[in-house]
mmCIF file of the C-alpha atoms, coordinates in Angstrom:
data_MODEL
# 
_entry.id   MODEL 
# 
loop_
_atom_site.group_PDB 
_atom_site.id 
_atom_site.type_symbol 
_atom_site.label_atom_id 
_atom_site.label_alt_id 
_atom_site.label_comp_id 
_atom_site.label_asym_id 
_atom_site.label_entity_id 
_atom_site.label_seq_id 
_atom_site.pdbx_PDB_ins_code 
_atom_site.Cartn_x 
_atom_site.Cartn_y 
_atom_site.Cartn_z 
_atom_site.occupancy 
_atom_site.B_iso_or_equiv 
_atom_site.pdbx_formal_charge 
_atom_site.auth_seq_id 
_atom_site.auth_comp_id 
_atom_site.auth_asym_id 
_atom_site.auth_atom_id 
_atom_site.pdbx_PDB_model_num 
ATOM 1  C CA . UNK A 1 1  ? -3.931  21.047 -15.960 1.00 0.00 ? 1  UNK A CA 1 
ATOM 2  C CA . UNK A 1 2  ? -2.316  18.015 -16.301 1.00 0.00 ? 2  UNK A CA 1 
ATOM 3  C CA . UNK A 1 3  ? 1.684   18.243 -17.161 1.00 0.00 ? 3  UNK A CA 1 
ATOM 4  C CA . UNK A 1 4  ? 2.744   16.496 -20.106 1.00 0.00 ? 4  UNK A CA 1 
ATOM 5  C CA . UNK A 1 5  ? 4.579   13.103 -18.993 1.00 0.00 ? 5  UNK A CA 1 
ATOM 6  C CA . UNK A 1 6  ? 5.550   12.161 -22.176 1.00 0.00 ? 6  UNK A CA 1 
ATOM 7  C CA . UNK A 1 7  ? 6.608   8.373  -23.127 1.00 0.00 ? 7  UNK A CA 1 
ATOM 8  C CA . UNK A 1 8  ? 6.989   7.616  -19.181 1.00 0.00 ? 8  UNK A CA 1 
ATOM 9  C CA . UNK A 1 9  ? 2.948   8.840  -18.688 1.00 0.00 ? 9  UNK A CA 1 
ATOM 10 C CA . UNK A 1 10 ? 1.363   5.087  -18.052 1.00 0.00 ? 10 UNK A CA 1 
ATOM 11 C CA . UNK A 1 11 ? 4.174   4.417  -15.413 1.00 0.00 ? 11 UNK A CA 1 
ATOM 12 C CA . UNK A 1 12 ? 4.123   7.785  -13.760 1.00 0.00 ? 12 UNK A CA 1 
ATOM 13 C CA . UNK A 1 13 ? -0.021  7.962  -13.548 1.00 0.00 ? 13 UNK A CA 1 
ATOM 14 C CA . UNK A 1 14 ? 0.352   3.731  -12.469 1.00 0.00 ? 14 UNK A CA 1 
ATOM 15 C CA . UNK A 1 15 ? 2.793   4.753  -9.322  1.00 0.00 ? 15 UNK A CA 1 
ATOM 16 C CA . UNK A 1 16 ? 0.791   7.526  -8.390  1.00 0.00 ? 16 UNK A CA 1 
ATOM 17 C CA . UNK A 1 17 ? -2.174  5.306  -8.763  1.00 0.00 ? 17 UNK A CA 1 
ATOM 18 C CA . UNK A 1 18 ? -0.661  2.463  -6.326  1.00 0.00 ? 18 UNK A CA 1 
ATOM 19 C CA . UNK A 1 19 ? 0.571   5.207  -3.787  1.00 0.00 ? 19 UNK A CA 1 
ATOM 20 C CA . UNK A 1 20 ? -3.204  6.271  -3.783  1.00 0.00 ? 20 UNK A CA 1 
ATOM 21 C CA . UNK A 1 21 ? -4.462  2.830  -3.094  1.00 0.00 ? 21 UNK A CA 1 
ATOM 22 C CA . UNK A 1 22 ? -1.859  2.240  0.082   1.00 0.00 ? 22 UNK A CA 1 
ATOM 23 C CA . UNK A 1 23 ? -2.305  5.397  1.360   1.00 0.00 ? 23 UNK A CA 1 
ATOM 24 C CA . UNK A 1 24 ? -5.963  5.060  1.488   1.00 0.00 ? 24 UNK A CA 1 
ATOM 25 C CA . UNK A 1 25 ? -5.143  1.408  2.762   1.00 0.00 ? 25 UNK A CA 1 
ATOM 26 C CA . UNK A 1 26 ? -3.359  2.776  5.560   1.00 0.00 ? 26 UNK A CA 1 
ATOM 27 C CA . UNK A 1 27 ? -5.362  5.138  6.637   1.00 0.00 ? 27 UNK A CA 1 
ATOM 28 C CA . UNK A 1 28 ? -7.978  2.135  7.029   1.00 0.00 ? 28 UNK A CA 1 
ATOM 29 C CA . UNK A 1 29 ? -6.020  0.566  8.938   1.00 0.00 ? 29 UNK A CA 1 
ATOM 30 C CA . UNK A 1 30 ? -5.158  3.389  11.243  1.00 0.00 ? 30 UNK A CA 1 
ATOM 31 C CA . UNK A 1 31 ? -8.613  3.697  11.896  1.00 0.00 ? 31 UNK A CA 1 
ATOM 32 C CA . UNK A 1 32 ? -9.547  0.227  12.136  1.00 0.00 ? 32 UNK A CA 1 
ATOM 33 C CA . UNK A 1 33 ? -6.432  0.118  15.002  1.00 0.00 ? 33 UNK A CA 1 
ATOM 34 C CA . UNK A 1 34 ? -7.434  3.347  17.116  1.00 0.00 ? 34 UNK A CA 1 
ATOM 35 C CA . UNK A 1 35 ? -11.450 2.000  17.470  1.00 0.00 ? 35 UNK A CA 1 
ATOM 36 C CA . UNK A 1 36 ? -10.206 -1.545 18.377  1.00 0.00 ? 36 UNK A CA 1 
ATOM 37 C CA . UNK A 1 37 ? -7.811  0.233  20.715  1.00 0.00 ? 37 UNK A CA 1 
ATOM 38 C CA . UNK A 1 38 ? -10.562 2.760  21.950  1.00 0.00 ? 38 UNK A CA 1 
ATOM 39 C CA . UNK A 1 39 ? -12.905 -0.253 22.820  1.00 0.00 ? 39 UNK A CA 1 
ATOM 40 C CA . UNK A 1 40 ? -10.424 -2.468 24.459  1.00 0.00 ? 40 UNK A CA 1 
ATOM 41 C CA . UNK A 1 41 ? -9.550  0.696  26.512  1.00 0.00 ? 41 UNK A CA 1 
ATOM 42 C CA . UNK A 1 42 ? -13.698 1.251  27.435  1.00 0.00 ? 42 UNK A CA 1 
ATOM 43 C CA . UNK A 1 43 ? -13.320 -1.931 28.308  1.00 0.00 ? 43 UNK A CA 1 
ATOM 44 C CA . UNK A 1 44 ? -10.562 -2.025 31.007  1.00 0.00 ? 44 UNK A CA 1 
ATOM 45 C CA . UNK A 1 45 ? -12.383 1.503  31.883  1.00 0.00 ? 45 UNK A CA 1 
ATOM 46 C CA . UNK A 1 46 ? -15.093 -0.314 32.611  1.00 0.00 ? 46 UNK A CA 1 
ATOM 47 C CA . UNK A 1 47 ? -13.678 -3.648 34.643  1.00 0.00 ? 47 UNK A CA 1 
ATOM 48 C CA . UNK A 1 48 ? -11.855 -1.084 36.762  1.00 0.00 ? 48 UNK A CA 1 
ATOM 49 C CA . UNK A 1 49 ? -14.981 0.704  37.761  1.00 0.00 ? 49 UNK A CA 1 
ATOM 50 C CA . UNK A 1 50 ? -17.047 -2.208 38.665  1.00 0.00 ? 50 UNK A CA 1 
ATOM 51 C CA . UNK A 1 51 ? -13.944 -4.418 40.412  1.00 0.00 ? 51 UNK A CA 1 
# 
């Protein structure tokens, strides 16, 4: 399953390691963002309703 990477295999399998960990980083992040976003904009919602 698994191609053979030959004398470059630790440095291949190490990148794709590190683009693993910042893509799952980013995603995080994205997600952390949009429910800090969504609450600040339930927020406003809110004011605006009740001023």
């Amino acid at each position: 399953m698994m191609p053979d990477l030959g004398k470059y295999a630790g440095e291949v399998l190490s990148s794709y390691g590190a683009s693993l960990v910042l893509l799952i980083g980013l995603v995080v992040m994205s997600l952390r963002a949009s429910a800090k976003a969504k609450k600040a904009l339930e927020a406003l919602e809110k004011d605006r309703a009740n001023g």
